[in-house]
PDB file of C-alpha atoms in Angstrom:
ATOM      1  CA  MET A 283      -0.231  -0.375   0.105  1.00 92.00           C
ATOM      2  CA  ILE A 284       1.126   3.123  -0.902  1.00 97.00           C
ATOM      3  CA  LYS A 285       1.322   5.620   2.160  1.00 98.00           C
ATOM      4  CA  LEU A 286       3.414   8.552   0.858  1.00 98.00           C
ATOM      5  CA  ILE A 287       3.997  10.702  -2.187  1.00 98.00           C
ATOM      6  CA  THR A 288       7.466  12.926  -1.735  1.00 98.00           C
ATOM      7  CA  PHE A 289       8.068  15.461  -5.039  1.00 98.00           C
ATOM      8  CA  ASP A 290      10.367  17.199  -6.607  1.00 98.00           C
ATOM      9  CA  LEU A 291       9.855  20.891  -8.149  1.00 98.00           C
ATOM     10  CA  ASP A 292      11.557  22.602 -10.734  1.00 98.00           C
ATOM     11  CA  ASN A 293      11.322  21.109 -13.911  1.00 97.00           C
ATOM     12  CA  THR A 294       8.463  18.175 -12.558  1.00 98.00           C
ATOM     13  CA  LEU A 295       6.049  20.522 -12.327  1.00 98.00           C
ATOM     14  CA  TRP A 296       6.710  23.656 -13.355  1.00 98.00           C
ATOM     15  CA  GLU A 297      10.634  24.756 -16.212  1.00 97.00           C
ATOM     16  CA  ILE A 298      12.105  26.604 -14.002  1.00 97.00           C
ATOM     17  CA  ASP A 299      14.652  27.979 -16.502  1.00 96.00           C
ATOM     18  CA  PRO A 300      12.848  30.698 -18.446  1.00 97.00           C
ATOM     19  CA  VAL A 301      11.666  31.800 -14.905  1.00 97.00           C
ATOM     20  CA  ILE A 302      14.867  32.100 -13.557  1.00 96.00           C
ATOM     21  CA  VAL A 303      16.336  34.018 -16.606  1.00 96.00           C
ATOM     22  CA  ALA A 304      13.181  36.330 -16.016  1.00 97.00           C
ATOM     23  CA  ALA A 305      13.874  36.955 -12.117  1.00 97.00           C
ATOM     24  CA  GLU A 306      17.134  37.721 -12.837  1.00 94.00           C
ATOM     25  CA  LYS A 307      16.372  40.537 -15.457  1.00 95.00           C
ATOM     26  CA  LYS A 308      13.676  42.034 -12.954  1.00 97.00           C
ATOM     27  CA  MET A 309      16.910  42.137 -10.456  1.00 96.00           C
ATOM     28  CA  ARG A 310      18.806  43.866 -12.627  1.00 95.00           C
ATOM     29  CA  LEU A 311      16.532  46.450 -13.652  1.00 96.00           C
ATOM     30  CA  TRP A 312      15.934  47.096 -10.052  1.00 97.00           C
ATOM     31  CA  ILE A 313      20.217  47.071  -9.248  1.00 96.00           C
ATOM     32  CA  ALA A 314      20.145  49.553 -12.656  1.00 95.00           C
ATOM     33  CA  GLU A 315      17.658  51.979 -11.607  1.00 96.00           C
ATOM     34  CA  GLN A 316      18.902  51.959  -7.479  1.00 95.00           C
ATOM     35  CA  LEU A 317      22.260  51.391  -8.190  1.00 95.00           C
ATOM     36  CA  PRO A 318      23.503  52.540 -11.565  1.00 94.00           C
ATOM     37  CA  GLU A 319      27.138  52.786 -11.154  1.00 93.00           C
ATOM     38  CA  ALA A 320      26.173  48.248  -9.946  1.00 94.00           C
ATOM     39  CA  VAL A 321      26.132  47.736 -13.313  1.00 90.00           C
ATOM     40  CA  ALA A 322      29.352  46.799 -14.194  1.00 89.00           C
ATOM     41  CA  HIS A 323      30.411  44.606 -11.563  1.00 88.00           C
ATOM     42  CA  LEU A 324      27.104  42.350 -13.075  1.00 88.00           C
ATOM     43  CA  GLU A 325      28.326  41.842 -16.810  1.00 87.00           C
ATOM     44  CA  MET A 326      28.741  38.062 -16.926  1.00 83.00           C
ATOM     45  CA  ASP A 327      32.588  38.666 -17.291  1.00 85.00           C
ATOM     46  CA  GLN A 328      32.998  39.826 -13.760  1.00 86.00           C
ATOM     47  CA  LEU A 329      30.316  38.131 -11.978  1.00 87.00           C
ATOM     48  CA  LYS A 330      32.562  34.745 -13.158  1.00 90.00           C
ATOM     49  CA  GLY A 331      34.988  36.096 -11.036  1.00 91.00           C
ATOM     50  CA  ILE A 332      33.020  36.863  -8.438  1.00 92.00           C
ATOM     51  CA  TYR A 333      31.248  33.470  -8.219  1.00 91.00           C
ATOM     52  CA  LYS A 334      34.078  31.611  -8.540  1.00 93.00           C
ATOM     53  CA  HIS A 335      35.195  33.884  -5.224  1.00 91.00           C
ATOM     54  CA  VAL A 336      32.161  33.065  -3.281  1.00 93.00           C
ATOM     55  CA  LYS A 337      32.026  29.579  -4.156  1.00 92.00           C
ATOM     56  CA  GLU A 338      36.343  29.440  -2.632  1.00 93.00           C
ATOM     57  CA  GLN A 339      35.567  31.444   0.175  1.00 92.00           C
ATOM     58  CA  HIS A 340      32.121  29.757   0.792  1.00 92.00           C
ATOM     59  CA  PRO A 341      31.969  26.417  -0.091  1.00 90.00           C
ATOM     60  CA  GLU A 342      29.834  25.848   3.091  1.00 89.00           C
ATOM     61  CA  LEU A 343      27.050  27.588   0.746  1.00 91.00           C
ATOM     62  CA  LEU A 344      26.995  26.155  -2.278  1.00 86.00           C
ATOM     63  CA  HIS A 345      24.241  24.142  -1.676  1.00 89.00           C
ATOM     64  CA  HIS A 346      22.150  26.694  -0.052  1.00 93.00           C
ATOM     65  CA  PRO A 347      20.857  28.987  -2.937  1.00 94.00           C
ATOM     66  CA  THR A 348      19.691  31.639  -1.183  1.00 96.00           C
ATOM     67  CA  ASN A 349      22.423  32.720   1.085  1.00 95.00           C
ATOM     68  CA  PHE A 350      25.089  32.611  -1.727  1.00 95.00           C
ATOM     69  CA  ARG A 351      22.836  34.545  -4.179  1.00 96.00           C
ATOM     70  CA  LYS A 352      23.148  36.633  -1.696  1.00 97.00           C
ATOM     71  CA  LYS A 353      26.866  36.846  -0.544  1.00 96.00           C
ATOM     72  CA  ILE A 354      27.547  37.478  -4.164  1.00 95.00           C
ATOM     73  CA  LEU A 355      25.117  40.592  -4.575  1.00 96.00           C
ATOM     74  CA  TYR A 356      27.064  41.538  -1.197  1.00 96.00           C
ATOM     75  CA  THR A 357      30.055  41.117  -2.811  1.00 94.00           C
ATOM     76  CA  VAL A 358      29.065  43.308  -6.225  1.00 94.00           C
ATOM     77  CA  PHE A 359      27.595  46.147  -4.077  1.00 95.00           C
ATOM     78  CA  SER A 360      30.863  45.960  -1.994  1.00 93.00           C
ATOM     79  CA  LYS A 361      32.788  46.977  -4.674  1.00 91.00           C
ATOM     80  CA  LEU A 362      31.185  50.486  -4.532  1.00 93.00           C
ATOM     81  CA  ASP A 363      31.686  53.187  -2.406  1.00 88.00           C
ATOM     82  CA  LEU A 364      28.708  51.428   0.555  1.00 92.00           C
ATOM     83  CA  ASN A 365      30.014  50.026   3.953  1.00 94.00           C
ATOM     84  CA  HIS A 366      28.770  46.948   4.872  1.00 95.00           C
ATOM     85  CA  HIS A 367      25.373  47.820   6.190  1.00 96.00           C
ATOM     86  CA  GLN A 368      24.460  49.529   2.782  1.00 96.00           C
ATOM     87  CA  ALA A 369      25.748  46.520   1.389  1.00 96.00           C
ATOM     88  CA  ASN A 370      23.824  44.014   3.219  1.00 96.00           C
ATOM     89  CA  ASP A 371      20.803  45.944   2.895  1.00 97.00           C
ATOM     90  CA  PHE A 372      20.989  46.330  -0.766  1.00 97.00           C
ATOM     91  CA  SER A 373      21.946  42.530  -1.190  1.00 97.00           C
ATOM     92  CA  GLU A 374      18.776  42.152   0.774  1.00 98.00           C
ATOM     93  CA  GLN A 375      16.638  43.968  -1.025  1.00 98.00           C
ATOM     94  CA  ALA A 376      17.497  42.791  -4.755  1.00 97.00           C
ATOM     95  CA  PHE A 377      17.161  39.309  -3.552  1.00 98.00           C
ATOM     96  CA  ASN A 378      14.018  40.175  -2.609  1.00 98.00           C
ATOM     97  CA  VAL A 379      13.056  41.063  -5.873  1.00 98.00           C
ATOM     98  CA  PHE A 380      14.948  37.893  -7.328  1.00 98.00           C
ATOM     99  CA  TYR A 381      12.757  35.856  -5.442  1.00 98.00           C
ATOM    100  CA  GLN A 382       9.227  37.167  -5.863  1.00 98.00           C
ATOM    101  CA  GLY A 383      10.581  36.770  -9.819  1.00 98.00           C
ATOM    102  CA  ARG A 384      12.267  33.067  -9.140  1.00 98.00           C
ATOM    103  CA  ASN A 385       8.494  32.431  -7.456  1.00 98.00           C
ATOM    104  CA  ASP A 386       6.368  33.939 -10.141  1.00 98.00           C
ATOM    105  CA  ILE A 387       5.847  30.096 -12.260  1.00 96.00           C
ATOM    106  CA  THR A 388       3.417  28.876 -14.316  1.00 97.00           C
ATOM    107  CA  LEU A 389       2.468  25.445 -13.381  1.00 98.00           C
ATOM    108  CA  PHE A 390       2.728  22.598 -16.012  1.00 97.00           C
ATOM    109  CA  HIS A 391      -0.915  22.256 -17.728  1.00 94.00           C
ATOM    110  CA  GLN A 392      -3.014  20.015 -15.260  1.00 95.00           C
ATOM    111  CA  ALA A 393      -0.287  20.181 -12.135  1.00 98.00           C
ATOM    112  CA  GLU A 394      -2.453  21.544  -9.986  1.00 98.00           C
ATOM    113  CA  GLN A 395      -5.129  19.768 -10.841  1.00 98.00           C
ATOM    114  CA  ILE A 396      -3.516  16.156 -10.160  1.00 98.00           C
ATOM    115  CA  LEU A 397      -1.991  17.940  -6.812  1.00 98.00           C
ATOM    116  CA  GLN A 398      -4.976  18.813  -5.493  1.00 98.00           C
ATOM    117  CA  LYS A 399      -6.219  14.810  -6.121  1.00 98.00           C
ATOM    118  CA  LEU A 400      -3.576  12.857  -5.371  1.00 98.00           C
ATOM    119  CA  SER A 401      -3.364  15.392  -1.926  1.00 98.00           C
ATOM    120  CA  LYS A 402      -7.271  13.650  -0.965  1.00 98.00           C
ATOM    121  CA  ARG A 403      -5.189  10.537  -1.400  1.00 97.00           C
ATOM    122  CA  PHE A 404      -2.120  10.563  -0.067  1.00 98.00           C
ATOM    123  CA  PRO A 405       0.141  12.654   1.662  1.00 98.00           C
ATOM    124  CA  LEU A 406       2.305  15.029  -0.742  1.00 98.00           C
ATOM    125  CA  ILE A 407       5.676  16.244   0.346  1.00 98.00           C
ATOM    126  CA  ALA A 408       7.915  18.256  -1.501  1.00 98.00           C
ATOM    127  CA  LEU A 409      11.870  17.449  -2.671  1.00 98.00           C
ATOM    128  CA  SER A 410      13.841  20.391  -3.670  1.00 97.00           C
ATOM    129  CA  ASN A 411      17.431  21.393  -4.914  1.00 96.00           C
ATOM    130  CA  GLY A 412      15.938  24.855  -5.253  1.00 94.00           C
ATOM    131  CA  ASN A 413      14.905  27.519  -3.257  1.00 96.00           C
ATOM    132  CA  ALA A 414      11.027  28.138  -4.683  1.00 97.00           C
ATOM    133  CA  ASN A 415       8.398  28.672  -2.291  1.00 98.00           C
ATOM    134  CA  LEU A 416       4.731  26.907  -2.047  1.00 98.00           C
ATOM    135  CA  ALA A 417       3.706  29.152  -0.410  1.00 98.00           C
ATOM    136  CA  MET A 418       4.575  32.279  -3.102  1.00 98.00           C
ATOM    137  CA  ILE A 419       3.649  29.922  -5.882  1.00 98.00           C
ATOM    138  CA  GLY A 420       0.478  29.233  -4.324  1.00 98.00           C
ATOM    139  CA  ILE A 421       0.341  25.103  -4.337  1.00 98.00           C
ATOM    140  CA  ASP A 422       0.936  25.102   0.241  1.00 98.00           C
ATOM    141  CA  GLN A 423      -1.842  24.071   0.773  1.00 98.00           C
ATOM    142  CA  TYR A 424      -1.527  20.703  -1.398  1.00 98.00           C
ATOM    143  CA  PHE A 425       2.216  19.765   1.005  1.00 98.00           C
ATOM    144  CA  LYS A 426       2.605  18.356   3.833  1.00 98.00           C
ATOM    145  CA  ALA A 427       5.907  19.258   4.318  1.00 98.00           C
ATOM    146  CA  HIS A 428       9.471  20.271   2.148  1.00 98.00           C
ATOM    147  CA  PHE A 429      12.730  19.801   2.205  1.00 98.00           C
ATOM    148  CA  SER A 430      15.499  21.872   1.086  1.00 96.00           C
ATOM    149  CA  ALA A 431      18.927  21.388   0.141  1.00 94.00           C
ATOM    150  CA  GLU A 432      18.782  24.212   2.779  1.00 93.00           C
ATOM    151  CA  THR A 433      16.558  22.757   5.116  1.00 94.00           C
ATOM    152  CA  GLU A 434      18.976  19.299   5.251  1.00 94.00           C
ATOM    153  CA  GLY A 435      22.241  20.856   3.944  1.00 90.00           C
ATOM    154  CA  MET A 436      22.833  18.283   1.509  1.00 93.00           C
ATOM    155  CA  PRO A 437      21.376  18.231  -2.041  1.00 95.00           C
ATOM    156  CA  LYS A 438      19.675  15.738  -3.920  1.00 97.00           C
ATOM    157  CA  PRO A 439      21.269  13.064  -5.022  1.00 97.00           C
ATOM    158  CA  HIS A 440      22.013  13.263  -1.171  1.00 97.00           C
ATOM    159  CA  SER A 441      19.638  10.438   0.853  1.00 97.00           C
ATOM    160  CA  ALA A 442      19.401  13.109   3.728  1.00 97.00           C
ATOM    161  CA  MET A 443      16.273  14.552   1.907  1.00 97.00           C
ATOM    162  CA  PHE A 444      14.411  11.420   1.268  1.00 98.00           C
ATOM    163  CA  LYS A 445      14.643   9.851   4.684  1.00 98.00           C
ATOM    164  CA  LYS A 446      13.623  13.120   6.429  1.00 98.00           C
ATOM    165  CA  ALA A 447      10.559  12.689   4.559  1.00 98.00           C
ATOM    166  CA  LEU A 448      10.148   9.057   5.387  1.00 98.00           C
ATOM    167  CA  GLN A 449      10.673  10.309   8.933  1.00 98.00           C
ATOM    168  CA  HIS A 450       8.107  12.593   8.927  1.00 98.00           C
ATOM    169  CA  SER A 451       5.789  10.400   7.682  1.00 97.00           C
ATOM    170  CA  GLY A 452       6.099   7.632   9.494  1.00 98.00           C
ATOM    171  CA  VAL A 453       6.098   5.177   6.671  1.00 98.00           C
ATOM    172  CA  ASN A 454       9.372   2.831   4.995  1.00 98.00           C
ATOM    173  CA  ALA A 455      10.739   3.391   1.586  1.00 98.00           C
ATOM    174  CA  ASN A 456       8.513   0.324  -0.270  1.00 98.00           C
ATOM    175  CA  GLU A 457       5.580   2.810   0.599  1.00 98.00           C
ATOM    176  CA  ALA A 458       6.443   6.019  -1.241  1.00 98.00           C
ATOM    177  CA  ILE A 459       6.593   6.858  -4.685  1.00 98.00           C
ATOM    178  CA  HIS A 460       9.304   9.701  -4.990  1.00 98.00           C
ATOM    179  CA  ILE A 461       8.110  11.445  -8.596  1.00 98.00           C
ATOM    180  CA  GLY A 462      10.919  13.477 -10.581  1.00 98.00           C
ATOM    181  CA  ASP A 463      12.462  14.600 -13.804  1.00 97.00           C
ATOM    182  CA  HIS A 464      16.402  13.852 -13.097  1.00 97.00           C
ATOM    183  CA  PRO A 465      17.246  10.389 -13.638  1.00 97.00           C
ATOM    184  CA  LYS A 466      20.694  10.463 -10.930  1.00 97.00           C
ATOM    185  CA  GLU A 467      18.539  12.949  -8.331  1.00 97.00           C
ATOM    186  CA  ASP A 468      15.360  11.672  -8.131  1.00 98.00           C
ATOM    187  CA  ILE A 469      15.145   8.202  -9.426  1.00 98.00           C
ATOM    188  CA  GLU A 470      18.205   6.907  -9.490  1.00 97.00           C
ATOM    189  CA  ALA A 471      18.617   8.458  -5.614  1.00 98.00           C
ATOM    190  CA  ALA A 472      15.233   7.422  -4.581  1.00 98.00           C
ATOM    191  CA  GLN A 473      15.900   3.742  -5.658  1.00 98.00           C
ATOM    192  CA  GLU A 474      18.529   3.024  -4.022  1.00 97.00           C
ATOM    193  CA  LEU A 475      16.049   3.658  -0.459  1.00 98.00           C
ATOM    194  CA  GLY A 476      13.055   1.242  -1.820  1.00 98.00           C
ATOM    195  CA  PHE A 477      11.682   4.549  -3.194  1.00 98.00           C
ATOM    196  CA  HIS A 478       9.144   3.904  -5.902  1.00 98.00           C
ATOM    197  CA  THR A 479      10.204   6.142  -8.555  1.00 98.00           C
ATOM    198  CA  ILE A 480       8.114   7.563 -11.518  1.00 98.00           C
ATOM    199  CA  TRP A 481      10.246   9.462 -13.909  1.00 98.00           C
ATOM    200  CA  PHE A 482       8.896  12.363 -15.582  1.00 98.00           C
ATOM    201  CA  ASN A 483      10.755  12.426 -19.040  1.00 96.00           C
ATOM    202  CA  GLN A 484       8.964  15.255 -20.558  1.00 94.00           C
ATOM    203  CA  ASN A 485       8.519  15.021 -24.074  1.00 91.00           C
ATOM    204  CA  GLN A 486      10.757  12.479 -24.190  1.00 90.00           C
ATOM    205  CA  LYS A 487      13.930  14.620 -23.945  1.00 90.00           C
ATOM    206  CA  GLN A 488      15.620  12.825 -22.707  1.00 92.00           C
ATOM    207  CA  GLU A 489      17.553   9.232 -23.065  1.00 88.00           C
ATOM    208  CA  THR A 490      15.134   6.766 -21.855  1.00 85.00           C
ATOM    209  CA  ASN A 491      18.144   4.405 -20.560  1.00 86.00           C
ATOM    210  CA  GLN A 492      19.162   6.764 -18.524  1.00 90.00           C
ATOM    211  CA  CYS A 493      17.515   5.673 -15.558  1.00 94.00           C
ATOM    212  CA  LYS A 494      15.012   2.607 -14.928  1.00 95.00           C
ATOM    213  CA  PRO A 495      12.199   3.653 -12.693  1.00 97.00           C
ATOM    214  CA  SER A 496       9.175   1.971 -11.646  1.00 98.00           C
ATOM    215  CA  ILE A 497       7.227   3.958 -14.091  1.00 97.00           C
ATOM    216  CA  GLU A 498       8.306   6.525 -16.672  1.00 97.00           C
ATOM    217  CA  ILE A 499       6.189   8.744 -18.479  1.00 97.00           C
ATOM    218  CA  ASN A 500       6.011  11.765 -20.840  1.00 96.00           C
ATOM    219  CA  GLN A 501       3.377  13.991 -20.526  1.00 96.00           C
ATOM    220  CA  LEU A 502       2.243  15.180 -16.525  1.00 96.00           C
ATOM    221  CA  GLU A 503      -1.675  14.216 -17.175  1.00 96.00           C
ATOM    222  CA  GLN A 504      -0.189  10.466 -16.986  1.00 98.00           C
ATOM    223  CA  LEU A 505       0.748  10.632 -13.752  1.00 98.00           C
ATOM    224  CA  LEU A 506      -2.305   9.727 -12.142  1.00 98.00           C
ATOM    225  CA  SER A 507      -2.844   6.506 -13.336  1.00 98.00           C
ATOM    226  CA  ALA A 508       1.092   5.441 -13.023  1.00 98.00           C
ATOM    227  CA  VAL A 509       0.397   5.801  -9.626  1.00 98.00           C
ATOM    228  CA  ASP A 510      -2.688   4.268  -9.882  1.00 98.00           C
ATOM    229  CA  GLN A 511      -0.407   1.322 -11.116  1.00 97.00           C
ATOM    230  CA  ILE A 512       2.214   1.094  -8.508  1.00 98.00           C
ATOM    231  CA  GLU A 513      -0.442   0.829  -5.957  1.00 95.00           C
ATOM    232  CA  ALA A 514      -2.350  -1.659  -7.721  1.00 93.00           C
ATOM    233  CA  ASN A 515       0.767  -4.193  -8.115  1.00 87.00           C
TER     234      ASN A 515
END
């Protein structure tokens, strides 16, 4: 009997790349309005150097996308004629602009209806390497919990998030289904713990032989029947 379903978020319930691009554009426009002199430091060559510096100096932030981005922004503003408090304040404000955009997403077709139906049958838990905010997106009511690389300190494919979900729900791995788009971070990682898995290989964009899920689906509309099939077996 299935007693728990865990969901990846980015690229499983929505497409993330265009969202990040749009969010970064909004943030850059805000920075240009507030501190035009900072724009030069946002050029790709400059950012690459800042990214490398922050990565080397603060490796503990690599799996914490919120604080990592804030540190990059703080480093940018620190290059201007600003004191620590001013640079920190601007980094917080710039991040908030980005974060609003990062959570201004469009769910895949029928995603919310699917979540609504599944949440009436099973507890749902979100597991993500990103920093999506379920409340801001408007789907928090369907989930019992949300664990991430930020909350657990390690990203998938590390087992921490999966184990936390099982512990939180009080179920065994063979009583759970994990749904995600990434062959290694989602499917292989969950299978190693004994989860059933549903691989969302949207429109067969990825090579089928990359993993061996319990079931592969190519359209999100196939998800409910895939869950039913696993539960029946």
